[in-house]
Coordinates of N, CA and C in Angstrom, one line a residue:
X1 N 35.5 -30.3 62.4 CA 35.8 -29.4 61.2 C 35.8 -30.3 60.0
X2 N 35.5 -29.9 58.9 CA 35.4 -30.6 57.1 C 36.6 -30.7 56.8
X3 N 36.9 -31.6 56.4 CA 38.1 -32.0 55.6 C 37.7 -31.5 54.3
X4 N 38.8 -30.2 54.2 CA 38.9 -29.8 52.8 C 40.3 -30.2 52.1
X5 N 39.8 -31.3 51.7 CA 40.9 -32.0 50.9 C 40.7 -31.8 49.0
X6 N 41.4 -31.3 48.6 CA 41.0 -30.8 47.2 C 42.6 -30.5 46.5
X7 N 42.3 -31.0 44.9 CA 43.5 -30.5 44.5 C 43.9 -29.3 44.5
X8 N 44.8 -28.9 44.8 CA 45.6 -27.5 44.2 C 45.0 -26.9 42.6
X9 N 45.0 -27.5 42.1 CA 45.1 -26.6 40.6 C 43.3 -27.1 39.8
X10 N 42.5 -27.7 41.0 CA 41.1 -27.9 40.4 C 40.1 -26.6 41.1
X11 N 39.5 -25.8 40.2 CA 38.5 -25.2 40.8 C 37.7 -25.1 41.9
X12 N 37.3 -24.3 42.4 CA 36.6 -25.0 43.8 C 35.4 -23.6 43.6
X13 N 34.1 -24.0 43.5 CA 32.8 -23.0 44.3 C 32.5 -23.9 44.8
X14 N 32.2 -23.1 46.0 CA 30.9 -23.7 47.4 C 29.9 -23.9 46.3
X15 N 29.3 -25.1 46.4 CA 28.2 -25.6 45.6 C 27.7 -25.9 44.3
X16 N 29.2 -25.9 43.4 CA 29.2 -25.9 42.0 C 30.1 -27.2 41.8
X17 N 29.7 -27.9 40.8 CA 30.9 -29.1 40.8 C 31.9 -28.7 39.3
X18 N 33.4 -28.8 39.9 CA 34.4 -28.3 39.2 C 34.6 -28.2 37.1
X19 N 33.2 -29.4 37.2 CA 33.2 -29.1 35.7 C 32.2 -27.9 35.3
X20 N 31.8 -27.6 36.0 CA 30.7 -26.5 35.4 C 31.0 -25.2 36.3
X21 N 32.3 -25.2 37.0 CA 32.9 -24.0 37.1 C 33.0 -22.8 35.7
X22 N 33.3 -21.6 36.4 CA 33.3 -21.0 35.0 C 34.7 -20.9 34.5
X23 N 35.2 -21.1 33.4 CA 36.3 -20.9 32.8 C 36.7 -22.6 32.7
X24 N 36.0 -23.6 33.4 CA 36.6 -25.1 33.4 C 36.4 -25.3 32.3
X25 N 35.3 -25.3 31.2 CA 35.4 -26.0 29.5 C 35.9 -24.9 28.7
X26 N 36.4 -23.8 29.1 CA 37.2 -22.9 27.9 C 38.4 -23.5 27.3
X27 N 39.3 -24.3 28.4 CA 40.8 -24.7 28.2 C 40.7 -26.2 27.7
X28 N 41.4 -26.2 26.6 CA 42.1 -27.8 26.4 C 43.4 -28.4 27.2
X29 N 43.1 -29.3 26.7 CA 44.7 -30.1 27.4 C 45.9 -29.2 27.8
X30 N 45.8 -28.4 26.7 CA 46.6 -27.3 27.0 C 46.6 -26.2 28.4
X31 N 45.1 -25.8 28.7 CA 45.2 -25.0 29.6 C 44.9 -23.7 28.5
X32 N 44.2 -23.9 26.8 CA 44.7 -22.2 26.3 C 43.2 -22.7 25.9
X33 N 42.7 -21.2 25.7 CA 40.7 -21.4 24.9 C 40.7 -22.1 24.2
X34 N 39.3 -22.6 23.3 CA 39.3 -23.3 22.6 C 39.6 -22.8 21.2
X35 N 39.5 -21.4 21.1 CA 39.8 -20.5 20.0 C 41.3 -20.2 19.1
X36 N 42.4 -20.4 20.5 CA 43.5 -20.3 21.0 C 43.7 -19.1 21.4
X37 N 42.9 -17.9 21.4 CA 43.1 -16.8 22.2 C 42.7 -16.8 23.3
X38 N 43.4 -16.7 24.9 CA 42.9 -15.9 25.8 C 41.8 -14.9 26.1
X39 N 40.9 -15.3 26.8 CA 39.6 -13.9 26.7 C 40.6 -12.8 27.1
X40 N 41.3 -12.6 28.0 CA 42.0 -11.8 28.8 C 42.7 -11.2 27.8
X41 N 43.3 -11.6 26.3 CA 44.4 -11.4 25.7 C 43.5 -10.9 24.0
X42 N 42.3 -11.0 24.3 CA 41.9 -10.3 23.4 C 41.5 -9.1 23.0
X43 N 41.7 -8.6 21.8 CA 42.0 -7.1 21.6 C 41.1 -6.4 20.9
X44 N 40.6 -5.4 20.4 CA 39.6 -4.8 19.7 C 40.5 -4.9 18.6
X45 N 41.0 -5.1 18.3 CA 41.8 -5.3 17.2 C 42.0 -6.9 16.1
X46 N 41.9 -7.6 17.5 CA 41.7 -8.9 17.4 C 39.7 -8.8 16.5
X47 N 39.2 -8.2 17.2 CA 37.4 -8.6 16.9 C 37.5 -7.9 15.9
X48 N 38.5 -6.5 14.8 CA 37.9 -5.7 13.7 C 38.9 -7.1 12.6
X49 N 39.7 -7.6 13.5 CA 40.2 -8.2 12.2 C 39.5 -10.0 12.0
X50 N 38.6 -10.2 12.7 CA 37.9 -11.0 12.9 C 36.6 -10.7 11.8
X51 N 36.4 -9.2 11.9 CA 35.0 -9.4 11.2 C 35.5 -8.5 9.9
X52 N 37.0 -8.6 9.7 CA 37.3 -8.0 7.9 C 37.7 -9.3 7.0
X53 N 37.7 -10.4 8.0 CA 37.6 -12.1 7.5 C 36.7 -12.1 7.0
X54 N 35.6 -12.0 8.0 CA 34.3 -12.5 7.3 C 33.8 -11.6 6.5
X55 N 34.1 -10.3 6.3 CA 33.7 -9.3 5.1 C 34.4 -9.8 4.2
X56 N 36.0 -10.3 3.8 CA 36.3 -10.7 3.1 C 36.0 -12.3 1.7
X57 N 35.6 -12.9 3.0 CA 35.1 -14.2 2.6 C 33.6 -14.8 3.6
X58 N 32.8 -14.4 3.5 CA 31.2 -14.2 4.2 C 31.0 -15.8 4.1
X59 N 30.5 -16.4 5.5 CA 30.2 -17.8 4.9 C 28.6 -17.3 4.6
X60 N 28.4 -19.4 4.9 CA 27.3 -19.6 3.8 C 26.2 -18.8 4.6
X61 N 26.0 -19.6 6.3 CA 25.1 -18.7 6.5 C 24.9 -17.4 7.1
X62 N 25.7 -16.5 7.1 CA 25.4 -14.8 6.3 C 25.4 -14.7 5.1
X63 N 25.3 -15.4 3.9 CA 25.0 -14.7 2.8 C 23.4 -15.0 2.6
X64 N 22.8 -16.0 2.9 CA 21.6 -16.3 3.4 C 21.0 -15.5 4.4
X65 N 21.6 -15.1 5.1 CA 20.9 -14.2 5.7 C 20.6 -12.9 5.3
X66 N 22.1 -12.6 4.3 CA 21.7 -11.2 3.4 C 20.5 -11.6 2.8
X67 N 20.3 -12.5 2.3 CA 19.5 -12.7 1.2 C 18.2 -12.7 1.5
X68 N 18.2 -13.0 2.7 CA 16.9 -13.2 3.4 C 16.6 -11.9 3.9
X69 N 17.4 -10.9 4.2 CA 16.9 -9.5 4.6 C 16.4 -8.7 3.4
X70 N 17.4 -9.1 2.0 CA 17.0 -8.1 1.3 C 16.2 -8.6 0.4
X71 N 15.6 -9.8 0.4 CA 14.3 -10.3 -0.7 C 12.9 -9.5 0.9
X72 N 13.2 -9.3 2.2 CA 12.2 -9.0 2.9 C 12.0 -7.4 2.8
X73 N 13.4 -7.1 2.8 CA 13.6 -5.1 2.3 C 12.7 -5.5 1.1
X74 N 12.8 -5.6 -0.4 CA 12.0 -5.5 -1.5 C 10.6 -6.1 -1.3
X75 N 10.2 -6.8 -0.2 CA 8.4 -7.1 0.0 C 8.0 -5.3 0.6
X76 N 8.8 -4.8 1.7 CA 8.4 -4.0 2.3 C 8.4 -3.0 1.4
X77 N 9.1 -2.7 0.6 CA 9.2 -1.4 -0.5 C 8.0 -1.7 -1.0
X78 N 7.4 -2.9 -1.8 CA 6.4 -3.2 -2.7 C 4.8 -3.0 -1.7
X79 N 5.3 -3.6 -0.3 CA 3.7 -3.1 0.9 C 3.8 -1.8 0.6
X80 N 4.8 -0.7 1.2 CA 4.5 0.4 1.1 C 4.3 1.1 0.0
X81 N 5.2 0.6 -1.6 CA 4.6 1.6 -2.7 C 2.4 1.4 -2.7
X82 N 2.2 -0.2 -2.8 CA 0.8 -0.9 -2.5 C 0.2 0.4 -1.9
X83 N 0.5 -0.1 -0.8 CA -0.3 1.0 0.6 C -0.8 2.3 -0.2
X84 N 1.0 3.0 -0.5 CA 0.8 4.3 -1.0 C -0.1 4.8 -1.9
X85 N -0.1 4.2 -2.7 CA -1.2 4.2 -3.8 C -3.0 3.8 -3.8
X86 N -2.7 2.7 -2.4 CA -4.5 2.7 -2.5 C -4.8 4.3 -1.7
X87 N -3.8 4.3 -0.3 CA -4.0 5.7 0.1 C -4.5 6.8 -0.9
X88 N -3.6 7.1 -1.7 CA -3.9 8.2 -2.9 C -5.3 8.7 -3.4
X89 N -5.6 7.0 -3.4 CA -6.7 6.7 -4.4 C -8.1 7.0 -3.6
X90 N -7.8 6.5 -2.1 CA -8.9 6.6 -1.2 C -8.6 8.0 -0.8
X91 N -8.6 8.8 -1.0 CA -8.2 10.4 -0.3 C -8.5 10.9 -1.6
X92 N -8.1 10.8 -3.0 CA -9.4 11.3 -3.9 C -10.8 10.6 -4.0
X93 N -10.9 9.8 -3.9 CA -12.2 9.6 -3.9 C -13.2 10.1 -2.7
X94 N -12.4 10.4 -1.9 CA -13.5 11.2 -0.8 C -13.3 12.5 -1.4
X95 N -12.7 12.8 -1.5 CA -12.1 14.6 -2.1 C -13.3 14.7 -3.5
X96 N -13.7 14.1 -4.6 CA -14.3 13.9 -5.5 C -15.7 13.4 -5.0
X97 N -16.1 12.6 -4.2 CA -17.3 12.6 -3.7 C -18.0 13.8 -3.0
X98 N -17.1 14.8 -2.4 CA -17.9 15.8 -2.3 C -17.9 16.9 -3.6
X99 N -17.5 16.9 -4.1 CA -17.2 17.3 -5.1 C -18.3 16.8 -6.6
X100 N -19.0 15.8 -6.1 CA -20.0 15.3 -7.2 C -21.3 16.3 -6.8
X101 N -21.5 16.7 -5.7 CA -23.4 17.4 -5.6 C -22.9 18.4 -6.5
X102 N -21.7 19.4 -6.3 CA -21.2 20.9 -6.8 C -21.3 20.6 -8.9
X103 N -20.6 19.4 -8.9 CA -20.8 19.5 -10.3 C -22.3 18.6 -10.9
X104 N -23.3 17.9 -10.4 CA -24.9 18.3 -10.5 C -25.3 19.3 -10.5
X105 N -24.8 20.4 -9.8 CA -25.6 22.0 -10.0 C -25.2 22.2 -10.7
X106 N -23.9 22.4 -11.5 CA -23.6 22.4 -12.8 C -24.3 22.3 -13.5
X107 N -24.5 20.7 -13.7 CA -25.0 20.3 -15.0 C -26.4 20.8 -14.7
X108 N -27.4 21.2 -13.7 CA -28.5 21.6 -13.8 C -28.6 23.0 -14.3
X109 N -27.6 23.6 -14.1 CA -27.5 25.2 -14.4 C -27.4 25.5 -15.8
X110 N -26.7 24.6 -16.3 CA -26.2 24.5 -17.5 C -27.6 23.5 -18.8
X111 N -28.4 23.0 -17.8 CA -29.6 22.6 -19.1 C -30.6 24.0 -18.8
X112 N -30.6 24.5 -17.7 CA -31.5 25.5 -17.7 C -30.9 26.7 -18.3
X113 N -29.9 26.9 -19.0 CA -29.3 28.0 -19.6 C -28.8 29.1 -18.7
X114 N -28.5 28.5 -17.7 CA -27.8 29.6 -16.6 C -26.4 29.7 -16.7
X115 N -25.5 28.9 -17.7 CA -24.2 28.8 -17.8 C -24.1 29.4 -19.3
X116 N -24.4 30.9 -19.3 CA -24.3 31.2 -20.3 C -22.4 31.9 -21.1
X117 N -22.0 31.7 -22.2 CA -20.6 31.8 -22.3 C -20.0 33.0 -22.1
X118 N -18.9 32.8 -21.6 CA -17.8 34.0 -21.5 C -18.4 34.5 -20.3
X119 N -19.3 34.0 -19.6 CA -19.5 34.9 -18.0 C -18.8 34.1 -16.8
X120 N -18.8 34.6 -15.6 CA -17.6 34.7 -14.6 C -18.3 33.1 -14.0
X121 N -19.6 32.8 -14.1 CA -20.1 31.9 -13.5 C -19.7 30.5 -14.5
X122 N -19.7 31.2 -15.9 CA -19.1 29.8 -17.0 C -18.0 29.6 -16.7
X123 N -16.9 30.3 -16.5 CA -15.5 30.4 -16.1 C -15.1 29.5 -15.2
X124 N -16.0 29.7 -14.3 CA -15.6 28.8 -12.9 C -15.9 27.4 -13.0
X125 N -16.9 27.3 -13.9 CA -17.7 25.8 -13.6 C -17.1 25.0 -14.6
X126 N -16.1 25.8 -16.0 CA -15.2 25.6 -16.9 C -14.0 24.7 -15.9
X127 N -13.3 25.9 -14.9 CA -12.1 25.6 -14.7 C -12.2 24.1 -13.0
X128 N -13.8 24.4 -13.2 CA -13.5 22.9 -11.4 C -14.1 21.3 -12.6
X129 N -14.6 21.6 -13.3 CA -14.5 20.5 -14.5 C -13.7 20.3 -15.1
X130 N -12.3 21.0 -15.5 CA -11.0 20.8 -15.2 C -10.4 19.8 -14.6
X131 N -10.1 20.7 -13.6 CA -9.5 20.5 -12.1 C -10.1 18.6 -12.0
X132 N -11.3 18.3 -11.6 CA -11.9 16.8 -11.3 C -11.3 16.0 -12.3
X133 N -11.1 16.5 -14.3 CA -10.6 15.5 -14.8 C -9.0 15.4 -14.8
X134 N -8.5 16.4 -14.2 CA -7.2 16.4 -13.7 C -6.8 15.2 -13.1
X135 N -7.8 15.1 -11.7 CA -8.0 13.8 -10.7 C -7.7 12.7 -11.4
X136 N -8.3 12.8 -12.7 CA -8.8 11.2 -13.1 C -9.9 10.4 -13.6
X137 N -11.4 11.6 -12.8 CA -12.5 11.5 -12.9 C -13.4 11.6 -13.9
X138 N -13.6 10.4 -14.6 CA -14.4 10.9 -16.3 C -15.9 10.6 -15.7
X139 N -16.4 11.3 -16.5 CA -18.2 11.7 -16.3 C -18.4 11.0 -17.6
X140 N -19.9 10.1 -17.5 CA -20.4 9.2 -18.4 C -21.8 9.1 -18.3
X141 N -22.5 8.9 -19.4 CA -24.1 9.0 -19.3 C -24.1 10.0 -20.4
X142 N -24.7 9.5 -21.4 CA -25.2 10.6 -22.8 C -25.9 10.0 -23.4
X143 N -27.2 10.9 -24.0 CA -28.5 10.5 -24.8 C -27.4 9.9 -25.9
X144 N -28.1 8.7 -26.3 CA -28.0 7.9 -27.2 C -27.2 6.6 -27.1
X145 N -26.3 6.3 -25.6 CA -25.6 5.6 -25.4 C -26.2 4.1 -24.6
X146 N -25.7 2.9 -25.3 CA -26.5 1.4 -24.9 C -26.5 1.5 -23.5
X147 N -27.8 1.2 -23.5 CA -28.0 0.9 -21.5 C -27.6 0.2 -21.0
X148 N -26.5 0.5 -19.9 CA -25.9 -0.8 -19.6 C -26.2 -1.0 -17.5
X149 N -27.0 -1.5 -17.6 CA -27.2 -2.0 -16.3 C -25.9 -1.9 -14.8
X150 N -25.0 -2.1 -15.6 CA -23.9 -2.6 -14.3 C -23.7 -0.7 -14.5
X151 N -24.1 0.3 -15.2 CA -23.3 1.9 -14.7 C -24.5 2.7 -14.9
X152 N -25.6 2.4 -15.6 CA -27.0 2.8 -15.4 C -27.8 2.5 -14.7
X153 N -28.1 3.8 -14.2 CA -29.9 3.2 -13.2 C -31.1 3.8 -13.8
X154 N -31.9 2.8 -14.3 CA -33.2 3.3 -14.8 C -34.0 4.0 -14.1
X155 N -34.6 5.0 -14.2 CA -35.1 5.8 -13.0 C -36.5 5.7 -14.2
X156 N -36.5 5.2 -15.2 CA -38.1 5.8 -16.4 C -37.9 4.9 -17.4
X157 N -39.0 4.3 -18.0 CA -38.5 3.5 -19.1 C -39.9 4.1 -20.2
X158 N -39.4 4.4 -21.3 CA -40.1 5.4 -22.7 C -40.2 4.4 -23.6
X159 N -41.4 3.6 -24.1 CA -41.1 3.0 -25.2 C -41.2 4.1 -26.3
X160 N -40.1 3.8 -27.1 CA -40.0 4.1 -28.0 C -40.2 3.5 -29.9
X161 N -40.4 3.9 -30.8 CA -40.5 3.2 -32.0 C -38.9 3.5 -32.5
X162 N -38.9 2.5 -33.4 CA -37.5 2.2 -34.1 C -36.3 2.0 -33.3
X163 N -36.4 1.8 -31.9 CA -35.4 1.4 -31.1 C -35.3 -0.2 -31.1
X164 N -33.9 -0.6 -31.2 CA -33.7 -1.8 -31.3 C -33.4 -2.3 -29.8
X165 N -32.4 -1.9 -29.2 CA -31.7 -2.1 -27.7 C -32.2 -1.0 -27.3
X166 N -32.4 -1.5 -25.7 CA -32.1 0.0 -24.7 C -31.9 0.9 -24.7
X167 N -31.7 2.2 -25.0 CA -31.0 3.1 -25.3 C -30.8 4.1 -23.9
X168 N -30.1 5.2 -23.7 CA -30.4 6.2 -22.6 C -31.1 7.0 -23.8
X169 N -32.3 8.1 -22.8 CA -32.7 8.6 -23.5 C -32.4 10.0 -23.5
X170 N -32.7 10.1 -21.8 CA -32.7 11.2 -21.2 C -31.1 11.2 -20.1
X171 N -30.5 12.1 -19.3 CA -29.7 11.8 -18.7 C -30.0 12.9 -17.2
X172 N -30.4 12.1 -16.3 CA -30.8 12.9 -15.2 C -29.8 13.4 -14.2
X173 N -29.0 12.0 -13.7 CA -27.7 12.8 -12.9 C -26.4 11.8 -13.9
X174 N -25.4 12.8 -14.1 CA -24.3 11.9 -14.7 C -23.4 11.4 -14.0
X175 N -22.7 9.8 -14.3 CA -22.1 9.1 -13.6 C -20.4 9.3 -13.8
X176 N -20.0 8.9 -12.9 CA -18.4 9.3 -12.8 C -17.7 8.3 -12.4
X177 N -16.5 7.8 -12.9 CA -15.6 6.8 -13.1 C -14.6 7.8 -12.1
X178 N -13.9 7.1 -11.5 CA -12.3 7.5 -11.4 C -11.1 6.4 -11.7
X179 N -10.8 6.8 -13.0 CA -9.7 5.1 -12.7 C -10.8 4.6 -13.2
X180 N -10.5 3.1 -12.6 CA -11.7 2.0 -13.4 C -12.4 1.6 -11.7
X181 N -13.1 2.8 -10.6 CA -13.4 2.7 -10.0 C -14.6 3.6 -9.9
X182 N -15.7 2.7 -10.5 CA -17.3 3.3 -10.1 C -17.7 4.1 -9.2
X183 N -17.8 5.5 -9.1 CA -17.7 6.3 -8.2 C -19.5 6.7 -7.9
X184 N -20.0 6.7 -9.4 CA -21.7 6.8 -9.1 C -22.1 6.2 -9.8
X185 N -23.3 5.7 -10.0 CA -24.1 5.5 -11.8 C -24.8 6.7 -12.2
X186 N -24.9 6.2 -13.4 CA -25.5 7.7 -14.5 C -27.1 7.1 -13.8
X187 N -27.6 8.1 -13.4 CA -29.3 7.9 -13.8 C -29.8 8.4 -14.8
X188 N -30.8 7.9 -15.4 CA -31.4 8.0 -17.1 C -32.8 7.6 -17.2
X189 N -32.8 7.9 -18.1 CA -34.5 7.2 -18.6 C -34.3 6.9 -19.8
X190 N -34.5 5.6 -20.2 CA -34.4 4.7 -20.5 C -35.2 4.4 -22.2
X191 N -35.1 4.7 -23.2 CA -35.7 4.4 -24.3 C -35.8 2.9 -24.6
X192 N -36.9 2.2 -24.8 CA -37.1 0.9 -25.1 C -38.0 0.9 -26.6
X193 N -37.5 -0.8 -27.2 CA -38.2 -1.3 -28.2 C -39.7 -0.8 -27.6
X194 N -40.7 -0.4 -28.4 CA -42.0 -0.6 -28.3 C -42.8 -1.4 -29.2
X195 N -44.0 -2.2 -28.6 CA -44.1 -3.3 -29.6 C -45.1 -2.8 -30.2
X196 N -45.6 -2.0 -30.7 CA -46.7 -1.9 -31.7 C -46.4 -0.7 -32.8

């Protein structure tokens, strides 16, 4: 039989050595936690008045940590206003791209004299040319305006006499802005210096 020779008042697990028992590094010299409370003797009362200390007087690192949640709260506000707005922006622009063939028949109706005033068909084509610059969406391209390559497509070039620059001459389909976001180019034909 083992000689179980062991002190009285030292811990004992089958297989554990008495310092790394549990409860063996809680007690000092004394025998009391290191905290001076008893786990056993602590109270929910003990932990709300534990944490109206530190609401009272917050050390350093929780106020860094606030600081660090709420400089990360104000990036997320600024991602999602971001977001929200490109969203906007991409959900009219598809909404207005279909919306560009309907106001081409327009404008074709309207050089052929089919958009004549005060009728139910001028009305309507009145109130959705409205409605698009409501959006945002300004329409550009008019005879007499400098040709400008980066929002015009030359589709014809006319020489002309007494023209100094490029001019638009004619305006075949008109171009549309939304915002400062190039939605189409104006196609035109094109009035040029002529040299003789």
């Amino acid at each position: 039989m083992a000689d179980d020779t062991r002190p009285e008042d030292e811990p004992f697990e089958q297989g554990v050595p008495a310092e790394s028992a549990p409860g063996a590094g809680d007690t000092a010299e004394t025998g009391a936690p290191a905290d001076g409370i008893d786990e056993d003797e602590l109270t929910v009362q003990d932990i709300l008045d534990a944490a109206d200390r530190e609401a009272a007087e917050p050390s350093d690192e929780h106020l860094a940590d606030l600081k660090r949640v709420t400089a990360e709260y104000a990036n997320y506000r600024k991602r999602t206003e971001a977001n929200r707005e490109v969203e906007r922006e991409r959900v009219t622009v598809d909404v207005v791209k279909g919306l560009i063939p309907v106001l081409d028949d327009l404008d074709r109706a309207e050089k052929h004299g089919d958009l004549v005033a005060d009728t139910a068909f001028s009305t309507i084509a009145a109130k959705l040319r409205a409605s698009v610059e409501r959006l945002g969406v300004k329409p550009f391209g008019a005879v007499g305006e400098t040709f400008d390559p980066n929002v015009h497509e030359a589709i014809f070039q006319m020489p002309t006499a007494g023209i100094e620059v490029d001019t638009v001459g004619d305006v075949v389909e008109t171009g549309y802005f939304l915002g400062s976001t190039l939605l189409r180019v104006a196609k035109v034909v094109v009035q040029v210096p002529s040299d003789g």
